[in-house]
PDB file of C-alpha atoms and ligand atoms in Angstrom:
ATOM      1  CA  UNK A   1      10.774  -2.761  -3.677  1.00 63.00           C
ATOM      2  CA  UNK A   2      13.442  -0.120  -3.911  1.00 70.00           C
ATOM      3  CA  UNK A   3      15.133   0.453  -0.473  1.00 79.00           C
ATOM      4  CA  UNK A   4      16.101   4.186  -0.791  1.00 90.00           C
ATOM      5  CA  UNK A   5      13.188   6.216  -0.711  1.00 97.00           C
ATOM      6  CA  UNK A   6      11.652   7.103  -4.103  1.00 98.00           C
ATOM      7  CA  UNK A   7      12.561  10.665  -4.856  1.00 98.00           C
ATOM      8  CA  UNK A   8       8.872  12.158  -6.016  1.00 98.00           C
ATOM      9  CA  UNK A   9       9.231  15.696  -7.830  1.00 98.00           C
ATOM     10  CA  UNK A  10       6.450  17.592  -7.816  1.00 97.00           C
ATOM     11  CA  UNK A  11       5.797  21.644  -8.886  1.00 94.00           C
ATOM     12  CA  UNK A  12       5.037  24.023  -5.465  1.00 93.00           C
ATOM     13  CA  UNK A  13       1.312  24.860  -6.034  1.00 92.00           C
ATOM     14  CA  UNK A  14      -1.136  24.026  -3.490  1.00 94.00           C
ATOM     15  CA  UNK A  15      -2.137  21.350  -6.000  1.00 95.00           C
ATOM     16  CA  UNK A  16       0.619  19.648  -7.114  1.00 96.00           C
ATOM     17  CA  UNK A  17       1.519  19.003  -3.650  1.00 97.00           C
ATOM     18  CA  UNK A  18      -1.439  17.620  -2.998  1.00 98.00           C
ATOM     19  CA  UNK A  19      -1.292  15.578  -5.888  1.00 98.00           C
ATOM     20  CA  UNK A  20       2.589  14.854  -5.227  1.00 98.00           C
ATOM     21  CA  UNK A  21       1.454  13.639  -1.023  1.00 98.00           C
ATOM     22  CA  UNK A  22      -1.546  10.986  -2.786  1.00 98.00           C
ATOM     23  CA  UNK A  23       1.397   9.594  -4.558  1.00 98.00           C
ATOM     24  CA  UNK A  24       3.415   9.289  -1.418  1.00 98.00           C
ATOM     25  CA  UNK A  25       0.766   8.123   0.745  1.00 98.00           C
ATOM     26  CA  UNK A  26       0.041   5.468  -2.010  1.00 98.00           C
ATOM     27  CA  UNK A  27       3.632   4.213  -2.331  1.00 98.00           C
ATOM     28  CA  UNK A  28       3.965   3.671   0.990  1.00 98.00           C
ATOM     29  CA  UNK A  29       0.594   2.410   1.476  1.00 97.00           C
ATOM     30  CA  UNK A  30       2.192  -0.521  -0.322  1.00 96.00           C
ATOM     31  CA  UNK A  31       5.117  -0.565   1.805  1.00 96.00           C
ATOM     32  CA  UNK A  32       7.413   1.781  -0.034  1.00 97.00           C
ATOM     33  CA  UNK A  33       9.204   4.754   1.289  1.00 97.00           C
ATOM     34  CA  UNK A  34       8.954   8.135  -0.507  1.00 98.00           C
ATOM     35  CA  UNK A  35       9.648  11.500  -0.486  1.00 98.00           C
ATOM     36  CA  UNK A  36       8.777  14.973  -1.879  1.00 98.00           C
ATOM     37  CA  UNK A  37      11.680  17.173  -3.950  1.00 98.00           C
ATOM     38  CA  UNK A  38       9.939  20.905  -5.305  1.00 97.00           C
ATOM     39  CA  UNK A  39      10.864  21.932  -8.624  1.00 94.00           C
ATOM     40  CA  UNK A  40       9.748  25.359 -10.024  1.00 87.00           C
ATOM     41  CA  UNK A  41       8.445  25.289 -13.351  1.00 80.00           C
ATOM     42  CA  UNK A  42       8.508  27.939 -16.329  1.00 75.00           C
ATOM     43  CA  UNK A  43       4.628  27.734 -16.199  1.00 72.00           C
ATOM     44  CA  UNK A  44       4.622  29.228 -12.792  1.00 73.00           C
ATOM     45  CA  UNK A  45       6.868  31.773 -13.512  1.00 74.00           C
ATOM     46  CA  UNK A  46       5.802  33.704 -15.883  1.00 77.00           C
ATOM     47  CA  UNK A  47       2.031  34.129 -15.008  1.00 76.00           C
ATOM     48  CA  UNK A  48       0.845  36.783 -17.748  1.00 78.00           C
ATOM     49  CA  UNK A  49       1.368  35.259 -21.000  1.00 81.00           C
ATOM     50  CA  UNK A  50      -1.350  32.528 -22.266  1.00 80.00           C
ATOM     51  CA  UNK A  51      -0.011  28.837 -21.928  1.00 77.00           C
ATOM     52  CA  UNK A  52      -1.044  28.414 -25.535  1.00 78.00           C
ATOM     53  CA  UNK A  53       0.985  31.460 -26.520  1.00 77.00           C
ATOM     54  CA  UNK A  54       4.223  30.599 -24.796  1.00 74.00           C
ATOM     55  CA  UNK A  55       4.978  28.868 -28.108  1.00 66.00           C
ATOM     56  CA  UNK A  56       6.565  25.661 -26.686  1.00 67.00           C
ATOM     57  CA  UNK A  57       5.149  22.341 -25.008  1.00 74.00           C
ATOM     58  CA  UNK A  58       5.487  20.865 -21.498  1.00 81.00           C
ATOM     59  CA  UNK A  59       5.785  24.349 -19.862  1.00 83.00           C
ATOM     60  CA  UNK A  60       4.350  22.496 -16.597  1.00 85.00           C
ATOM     61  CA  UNK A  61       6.826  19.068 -17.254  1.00 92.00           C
ATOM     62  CA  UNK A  62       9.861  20.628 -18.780  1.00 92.00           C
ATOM     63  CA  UNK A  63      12.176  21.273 -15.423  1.00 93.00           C
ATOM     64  CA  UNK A  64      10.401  17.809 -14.058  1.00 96.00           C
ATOM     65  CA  UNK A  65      11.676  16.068 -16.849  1.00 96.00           C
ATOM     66  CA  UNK A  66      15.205  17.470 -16.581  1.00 95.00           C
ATOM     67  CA  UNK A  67      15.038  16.793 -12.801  1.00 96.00           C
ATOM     68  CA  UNK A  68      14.644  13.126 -13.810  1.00 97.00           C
ATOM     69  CA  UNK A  69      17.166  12.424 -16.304  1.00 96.00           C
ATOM     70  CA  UNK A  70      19.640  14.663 -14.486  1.00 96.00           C
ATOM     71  CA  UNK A  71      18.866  11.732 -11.403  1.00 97.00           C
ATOM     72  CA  UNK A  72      17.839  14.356  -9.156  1.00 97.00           C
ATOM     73  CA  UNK A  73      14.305  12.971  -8.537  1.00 98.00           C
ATOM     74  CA  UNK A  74      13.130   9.173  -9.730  1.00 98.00           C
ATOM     75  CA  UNK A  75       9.473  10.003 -10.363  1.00 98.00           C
ATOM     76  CA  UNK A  76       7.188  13.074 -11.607  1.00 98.00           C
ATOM     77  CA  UNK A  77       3.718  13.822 -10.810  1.00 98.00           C
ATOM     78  CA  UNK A  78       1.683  15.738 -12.937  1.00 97.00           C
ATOM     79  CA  UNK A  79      -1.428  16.557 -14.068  1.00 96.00           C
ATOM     80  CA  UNK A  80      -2.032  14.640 -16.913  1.00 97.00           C
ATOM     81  CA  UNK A  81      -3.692  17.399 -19.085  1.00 95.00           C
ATOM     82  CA  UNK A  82      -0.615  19.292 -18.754  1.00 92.00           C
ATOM     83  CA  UNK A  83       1.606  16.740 -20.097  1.00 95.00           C
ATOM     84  CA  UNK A  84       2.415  17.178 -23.717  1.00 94.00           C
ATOM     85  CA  UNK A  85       1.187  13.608 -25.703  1.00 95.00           C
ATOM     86  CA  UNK A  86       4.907  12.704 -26.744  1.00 94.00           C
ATOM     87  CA  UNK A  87       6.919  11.980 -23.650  1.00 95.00           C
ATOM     88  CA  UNK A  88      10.712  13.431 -23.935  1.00 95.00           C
ATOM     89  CA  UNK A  89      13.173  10.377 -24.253  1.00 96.00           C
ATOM     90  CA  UNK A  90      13.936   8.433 -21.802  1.00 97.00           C
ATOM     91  CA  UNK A  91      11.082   9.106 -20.062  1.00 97.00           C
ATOM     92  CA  UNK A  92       7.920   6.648 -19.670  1.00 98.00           C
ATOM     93  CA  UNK A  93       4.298   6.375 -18.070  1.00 98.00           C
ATOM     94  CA  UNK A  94       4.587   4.769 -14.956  1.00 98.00           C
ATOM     95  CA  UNK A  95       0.882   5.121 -13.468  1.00 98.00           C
ATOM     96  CA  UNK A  96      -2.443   6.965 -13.891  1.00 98.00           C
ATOM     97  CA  UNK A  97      -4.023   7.063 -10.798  1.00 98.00           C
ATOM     98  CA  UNK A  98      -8.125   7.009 -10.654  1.00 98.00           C
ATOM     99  CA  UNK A  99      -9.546   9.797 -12.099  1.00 98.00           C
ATOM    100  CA  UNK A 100     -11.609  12.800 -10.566  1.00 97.00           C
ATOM    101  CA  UNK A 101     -13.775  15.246 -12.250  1.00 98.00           C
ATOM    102  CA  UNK A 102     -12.977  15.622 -15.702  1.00 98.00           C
ATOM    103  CA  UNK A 103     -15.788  18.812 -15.653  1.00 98.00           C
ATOM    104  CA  UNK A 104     -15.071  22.063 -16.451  1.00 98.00           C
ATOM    105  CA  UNK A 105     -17.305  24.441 -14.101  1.00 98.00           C
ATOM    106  CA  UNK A 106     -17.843  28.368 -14.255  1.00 97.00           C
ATOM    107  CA  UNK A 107     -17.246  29.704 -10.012  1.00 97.00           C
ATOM    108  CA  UNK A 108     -19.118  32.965 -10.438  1.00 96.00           C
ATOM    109  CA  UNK A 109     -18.060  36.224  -8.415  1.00 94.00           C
ATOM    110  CA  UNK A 110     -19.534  36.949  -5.082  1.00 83.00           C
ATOM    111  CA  UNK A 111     -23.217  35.911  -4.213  1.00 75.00           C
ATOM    112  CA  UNK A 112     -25.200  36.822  -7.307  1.00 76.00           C
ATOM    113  CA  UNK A 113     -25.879  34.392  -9.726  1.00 82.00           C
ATOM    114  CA  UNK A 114     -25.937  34.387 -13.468  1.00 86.00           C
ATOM    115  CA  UNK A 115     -27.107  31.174 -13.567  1.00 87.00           C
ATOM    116  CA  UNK A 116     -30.309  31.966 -14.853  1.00 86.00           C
ATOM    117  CA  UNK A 117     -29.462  34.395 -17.379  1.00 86.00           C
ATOM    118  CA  UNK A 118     -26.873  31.260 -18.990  1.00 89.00           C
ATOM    119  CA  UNK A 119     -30.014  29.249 -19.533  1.00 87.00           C
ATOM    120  CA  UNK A 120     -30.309  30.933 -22.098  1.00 87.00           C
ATOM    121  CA  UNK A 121     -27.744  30.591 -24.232  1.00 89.00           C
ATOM    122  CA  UNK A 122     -27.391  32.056 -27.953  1.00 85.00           C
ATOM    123  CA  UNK A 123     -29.050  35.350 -27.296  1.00 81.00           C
ATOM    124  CA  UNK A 124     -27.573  38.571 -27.106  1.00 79.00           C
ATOM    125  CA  UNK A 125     -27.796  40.303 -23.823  1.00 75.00           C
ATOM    126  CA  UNK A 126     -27.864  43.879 -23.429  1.00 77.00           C
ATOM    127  CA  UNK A 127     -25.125  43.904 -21.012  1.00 80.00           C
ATOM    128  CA  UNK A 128     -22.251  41.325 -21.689  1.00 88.00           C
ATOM    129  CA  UNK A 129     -20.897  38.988 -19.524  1.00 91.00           C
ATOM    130  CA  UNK A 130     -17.331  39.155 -18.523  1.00 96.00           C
ATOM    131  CA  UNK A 131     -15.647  35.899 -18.093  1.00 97.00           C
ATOM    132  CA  UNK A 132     -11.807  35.041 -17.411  1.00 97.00           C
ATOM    133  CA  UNK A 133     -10.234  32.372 -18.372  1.00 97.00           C
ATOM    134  CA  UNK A 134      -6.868  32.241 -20.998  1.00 93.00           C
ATOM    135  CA  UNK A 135      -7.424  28.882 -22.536  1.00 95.00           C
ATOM    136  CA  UNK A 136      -8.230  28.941 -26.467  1.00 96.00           C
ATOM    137  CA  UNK A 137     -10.277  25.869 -25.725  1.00 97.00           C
ATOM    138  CA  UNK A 138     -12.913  27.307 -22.854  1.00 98.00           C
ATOM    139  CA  UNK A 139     -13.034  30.323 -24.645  1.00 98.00           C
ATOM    140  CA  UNK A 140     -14.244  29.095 -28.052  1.00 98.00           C
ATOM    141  CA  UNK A 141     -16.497  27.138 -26.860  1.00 98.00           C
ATOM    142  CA  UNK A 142     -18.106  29.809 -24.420  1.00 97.00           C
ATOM    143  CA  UNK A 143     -18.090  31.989 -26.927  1.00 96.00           C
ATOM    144  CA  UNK A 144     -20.162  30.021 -29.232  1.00 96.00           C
ATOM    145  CA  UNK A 145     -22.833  29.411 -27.177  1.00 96.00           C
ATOM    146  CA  UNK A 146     -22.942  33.273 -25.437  1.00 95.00           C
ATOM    147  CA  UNK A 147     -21.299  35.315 -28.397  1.00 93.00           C
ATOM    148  CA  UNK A 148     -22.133  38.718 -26.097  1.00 91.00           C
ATOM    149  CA  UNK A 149     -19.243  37.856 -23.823  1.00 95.00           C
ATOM    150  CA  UNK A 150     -15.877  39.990 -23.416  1.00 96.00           C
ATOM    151  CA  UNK A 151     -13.714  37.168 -21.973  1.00 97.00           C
ATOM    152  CA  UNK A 152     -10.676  38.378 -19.650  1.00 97.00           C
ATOM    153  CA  UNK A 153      -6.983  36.701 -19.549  1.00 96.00           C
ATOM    154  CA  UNK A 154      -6.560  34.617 -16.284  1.00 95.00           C
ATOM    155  CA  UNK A 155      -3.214  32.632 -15.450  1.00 91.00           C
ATOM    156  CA  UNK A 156      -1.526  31.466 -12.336  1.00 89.00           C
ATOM    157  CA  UNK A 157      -1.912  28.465 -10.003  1.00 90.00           C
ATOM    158  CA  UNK A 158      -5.596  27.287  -9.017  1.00 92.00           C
ATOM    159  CA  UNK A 159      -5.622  29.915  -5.510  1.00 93.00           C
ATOM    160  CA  UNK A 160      -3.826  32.791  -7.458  1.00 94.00           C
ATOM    161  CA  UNK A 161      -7.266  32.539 -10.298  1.00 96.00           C
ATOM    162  CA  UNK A 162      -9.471  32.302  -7.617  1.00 96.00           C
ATOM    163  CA  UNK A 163      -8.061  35.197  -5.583  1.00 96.00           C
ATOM    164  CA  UNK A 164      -7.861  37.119  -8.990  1.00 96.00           C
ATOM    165  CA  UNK A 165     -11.756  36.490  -9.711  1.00 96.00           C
ATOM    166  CA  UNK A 166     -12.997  37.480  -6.008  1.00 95.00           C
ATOM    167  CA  UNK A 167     -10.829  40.746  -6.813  1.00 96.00           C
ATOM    168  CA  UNK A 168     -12.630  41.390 -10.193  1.00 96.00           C
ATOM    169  CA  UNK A 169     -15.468  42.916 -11.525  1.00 94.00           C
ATOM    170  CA  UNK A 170     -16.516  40.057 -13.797  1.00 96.00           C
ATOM    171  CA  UNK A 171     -19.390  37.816 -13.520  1.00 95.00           C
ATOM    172  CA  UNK A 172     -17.085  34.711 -12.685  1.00 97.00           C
ATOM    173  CA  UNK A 173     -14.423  32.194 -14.295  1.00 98.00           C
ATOM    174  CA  UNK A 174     -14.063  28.875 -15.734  1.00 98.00           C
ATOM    175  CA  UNK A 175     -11.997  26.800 -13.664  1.00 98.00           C
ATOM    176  CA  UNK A 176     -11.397  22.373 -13.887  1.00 98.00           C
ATOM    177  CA  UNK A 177     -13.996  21.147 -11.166  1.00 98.00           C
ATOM    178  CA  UNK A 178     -10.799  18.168 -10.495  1.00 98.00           C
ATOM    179  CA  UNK A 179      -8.080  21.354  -9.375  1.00 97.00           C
ATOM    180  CA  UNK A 180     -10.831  23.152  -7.167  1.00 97.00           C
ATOM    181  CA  UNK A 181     -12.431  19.817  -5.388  1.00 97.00           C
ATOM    182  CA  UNK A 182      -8.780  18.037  -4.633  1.00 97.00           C
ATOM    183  CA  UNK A 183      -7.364  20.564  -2.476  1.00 96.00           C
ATOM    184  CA  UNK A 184     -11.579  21.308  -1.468  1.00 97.00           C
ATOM    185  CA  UNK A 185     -11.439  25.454  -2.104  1.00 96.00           C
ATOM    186  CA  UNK A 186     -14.820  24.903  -4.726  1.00 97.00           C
ATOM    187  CA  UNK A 187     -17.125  27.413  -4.264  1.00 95.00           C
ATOM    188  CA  UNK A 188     -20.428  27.422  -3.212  1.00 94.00           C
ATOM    189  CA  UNK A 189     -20.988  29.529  -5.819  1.00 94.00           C
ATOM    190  CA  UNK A 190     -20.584  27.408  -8.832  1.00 96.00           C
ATOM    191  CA  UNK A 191     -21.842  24.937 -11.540  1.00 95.00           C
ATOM    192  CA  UNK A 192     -20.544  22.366 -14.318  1.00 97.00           C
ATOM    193  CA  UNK A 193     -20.826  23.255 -17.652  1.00 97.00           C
ATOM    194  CA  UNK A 194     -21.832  20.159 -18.861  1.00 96.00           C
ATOM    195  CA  UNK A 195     -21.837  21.149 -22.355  1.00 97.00           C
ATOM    196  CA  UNK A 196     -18.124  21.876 -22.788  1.00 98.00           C
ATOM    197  CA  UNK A 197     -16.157  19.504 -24.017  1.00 98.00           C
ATOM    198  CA  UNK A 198     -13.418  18.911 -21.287  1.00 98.00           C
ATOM    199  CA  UNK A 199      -9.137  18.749 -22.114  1.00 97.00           C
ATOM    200  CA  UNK A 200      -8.572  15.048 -22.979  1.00 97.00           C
ATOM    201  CA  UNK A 201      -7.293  13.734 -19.411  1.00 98.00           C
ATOM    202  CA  UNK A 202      -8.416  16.518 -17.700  1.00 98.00           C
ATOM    203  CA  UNK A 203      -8.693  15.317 -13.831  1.00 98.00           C
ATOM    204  CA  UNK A 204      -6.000  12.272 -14.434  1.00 98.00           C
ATOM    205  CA  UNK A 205      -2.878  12.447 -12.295  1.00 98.00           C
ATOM    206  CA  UNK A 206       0.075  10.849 -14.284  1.00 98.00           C
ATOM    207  CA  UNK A 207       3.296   9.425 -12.907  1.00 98.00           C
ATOM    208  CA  UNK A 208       6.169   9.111 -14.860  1.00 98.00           C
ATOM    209  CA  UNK A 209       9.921   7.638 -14.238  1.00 98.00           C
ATOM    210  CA  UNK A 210      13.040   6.669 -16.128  1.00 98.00           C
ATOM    211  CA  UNK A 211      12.530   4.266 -18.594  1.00 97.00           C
ATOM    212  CA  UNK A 212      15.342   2.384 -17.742  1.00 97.00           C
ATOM    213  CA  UNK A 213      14.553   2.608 -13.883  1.00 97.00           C
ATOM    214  CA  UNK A 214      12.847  -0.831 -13.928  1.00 97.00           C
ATOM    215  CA  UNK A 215      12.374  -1.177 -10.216  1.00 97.00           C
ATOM    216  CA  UNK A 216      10.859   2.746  -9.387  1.00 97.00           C
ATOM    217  CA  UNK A 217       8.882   1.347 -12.691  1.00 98.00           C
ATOM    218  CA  UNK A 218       7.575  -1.809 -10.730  1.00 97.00           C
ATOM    219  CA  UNK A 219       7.292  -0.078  -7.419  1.00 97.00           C
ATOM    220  CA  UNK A 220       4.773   2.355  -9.198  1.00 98.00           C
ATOM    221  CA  UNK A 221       2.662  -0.307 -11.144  1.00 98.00           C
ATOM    222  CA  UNK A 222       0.059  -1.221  -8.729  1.00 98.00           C
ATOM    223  CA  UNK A 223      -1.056   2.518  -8.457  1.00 98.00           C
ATOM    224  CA  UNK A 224      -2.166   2.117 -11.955  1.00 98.00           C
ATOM    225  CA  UNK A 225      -5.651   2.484 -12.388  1.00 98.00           C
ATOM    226  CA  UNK A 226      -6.667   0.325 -15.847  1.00 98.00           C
ATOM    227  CA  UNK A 227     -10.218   2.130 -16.488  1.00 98.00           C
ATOM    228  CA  UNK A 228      -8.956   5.834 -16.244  1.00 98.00           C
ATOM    229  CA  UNK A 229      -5.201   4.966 -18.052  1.00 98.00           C
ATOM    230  CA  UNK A 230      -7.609   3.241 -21.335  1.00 98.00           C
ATOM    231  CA  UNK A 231      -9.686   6.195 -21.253  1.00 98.00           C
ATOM    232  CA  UNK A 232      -7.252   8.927 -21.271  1.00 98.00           C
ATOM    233  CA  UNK A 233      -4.972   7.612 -23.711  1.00 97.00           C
ATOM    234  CA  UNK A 234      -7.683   7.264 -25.980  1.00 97.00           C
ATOM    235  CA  UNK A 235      -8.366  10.526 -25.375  1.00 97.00           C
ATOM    236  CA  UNK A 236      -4.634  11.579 -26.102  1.00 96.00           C
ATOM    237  CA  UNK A 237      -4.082   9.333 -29.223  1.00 95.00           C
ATOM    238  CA  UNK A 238      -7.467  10.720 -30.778  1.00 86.00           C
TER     239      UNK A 238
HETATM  240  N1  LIG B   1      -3.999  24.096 -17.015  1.00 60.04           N
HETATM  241  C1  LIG B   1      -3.657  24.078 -15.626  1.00 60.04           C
HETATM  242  C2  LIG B   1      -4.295  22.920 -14.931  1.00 60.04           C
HETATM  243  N2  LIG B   1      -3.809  21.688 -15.054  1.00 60.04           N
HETATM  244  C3  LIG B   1      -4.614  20.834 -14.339  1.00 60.04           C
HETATM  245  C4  LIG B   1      -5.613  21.554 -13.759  1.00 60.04           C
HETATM  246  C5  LIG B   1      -6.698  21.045 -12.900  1.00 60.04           C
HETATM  247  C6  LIG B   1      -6.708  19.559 -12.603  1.00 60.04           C
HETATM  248  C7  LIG B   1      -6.992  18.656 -13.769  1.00 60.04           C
HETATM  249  O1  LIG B   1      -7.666  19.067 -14.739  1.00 60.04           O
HETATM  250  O2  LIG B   1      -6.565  17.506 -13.716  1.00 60.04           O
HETATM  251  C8  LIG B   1      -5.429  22.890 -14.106  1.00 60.04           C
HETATM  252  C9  LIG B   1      -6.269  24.004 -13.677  1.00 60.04           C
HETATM  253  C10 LIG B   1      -7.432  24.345 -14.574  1.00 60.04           C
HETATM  254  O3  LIG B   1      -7.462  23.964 -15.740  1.00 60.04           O
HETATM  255  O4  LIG B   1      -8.348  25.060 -14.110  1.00 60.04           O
END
């Protein structure tokens, strides 16, 4: 048990809070005091440009990570899709906590539904869909299955996309069911897409620490949980 509270760095989205407090509440469910320090990442800054485009990895984990070696936090929590598959030095996997939803789901816009319409997929409709999301991985694979589809770019924290859909005139977004559920802002109006093939570790929060730290390390261990940390680093090794 470490005596001073463990310093727990999380990003300022409605989210990673969230995800940041579980921690907390966790730790000192087994008796260990913690605390929340906000770091501002370059991912939340800039909120036009495509992740995929901003040419460099970790844009979520980067000012985490230099929080941590610079001593200024002890742990980080992130969402585990976000964390790029080689850790920087120094740096180690301390838990992966049980996982949620690792759907992706399309929250339509307002009360009509396209539902029925994306029962059929493959066919060209006479009047496209418009669908926002910026990741190269959604929007390959919607495209694929409904080719007649102009697809919109769509960045920012899980409430800024939402509040940027309801403003819209497009049919709805794709969004990860795990983000929307946590902090419970899912719409009513919504649906899994059970045929897309979901980030490896989507809906896994990670928790990382100094390698070297080897108390923080133990303190952390029993939030482990052994099904979800096999599954997603199969997923990440693949
Ligand atoms: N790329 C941003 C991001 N990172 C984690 C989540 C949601 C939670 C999760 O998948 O664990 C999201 C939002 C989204 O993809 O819609």
């Amino acid at each position: 048990m470490q005596n001073n509270p463990i310093r727990i760095g999380t990003r300022e989205s409605q989210l990673a809070v969230w995800q940041a407090d579980l921690v907390k509440k966790l730790l000192e469910e087994k008796g260990q005091k913690a605390e929340l320090v906000f770091i501002k990442s370059e991912g939340d800054i800039d909120l036009v440009t495509p992740l995929y485009a901003m040419g460099v990895q970790g844009v979520f984990t980067r000012s985490l990570d230099a929080a941590l070696l610079n001593n200024k936090i002890d742990i980080a929590v992130h969402s585990m899709k976000d964390v790029p598959v080689q850790l920087p030095q120094g740096i180690a996997q301390a838990a992966v906590l049980q996982r949620a939803s690792y759907k992706d789901i399309l929250v339509m816009n307002g009360e009509k539904s396209i539902e029925p319409q994306l029962s059929n997929p493959f066919t060209i409709h006479h009047s496209p869909f418009t669908i926002g999301t910026s990741s190269i991985r959604r929007k390959a694979q919607w495209l694929n299955r409904y080719p007649n589809t102009v697809i919109e770019n769509l960045r920012g924290n899980v409430n800024t996309r939402l509040q940027k859909v309801a403003e819209s005139n497009w049919h709805g977004a794709i969004f990860a069911a795990a983000g929307l559920e946590r902090i419970g802002v899912r719409p009513e109006n919504s649906f899994d897409l059970d045929w897309m093939l979901p980030a490896p570790a989507q809906g896994a929060i990670m928790v990382v620490g100094r390698e070297t730290d080897v108390e923080v390390m133990k303190a952390c261990a029993p939030l482990n949980d052994v099904d979800t940390a096999i599954s997603v680093k199969v997923e990440r090794d693949f």
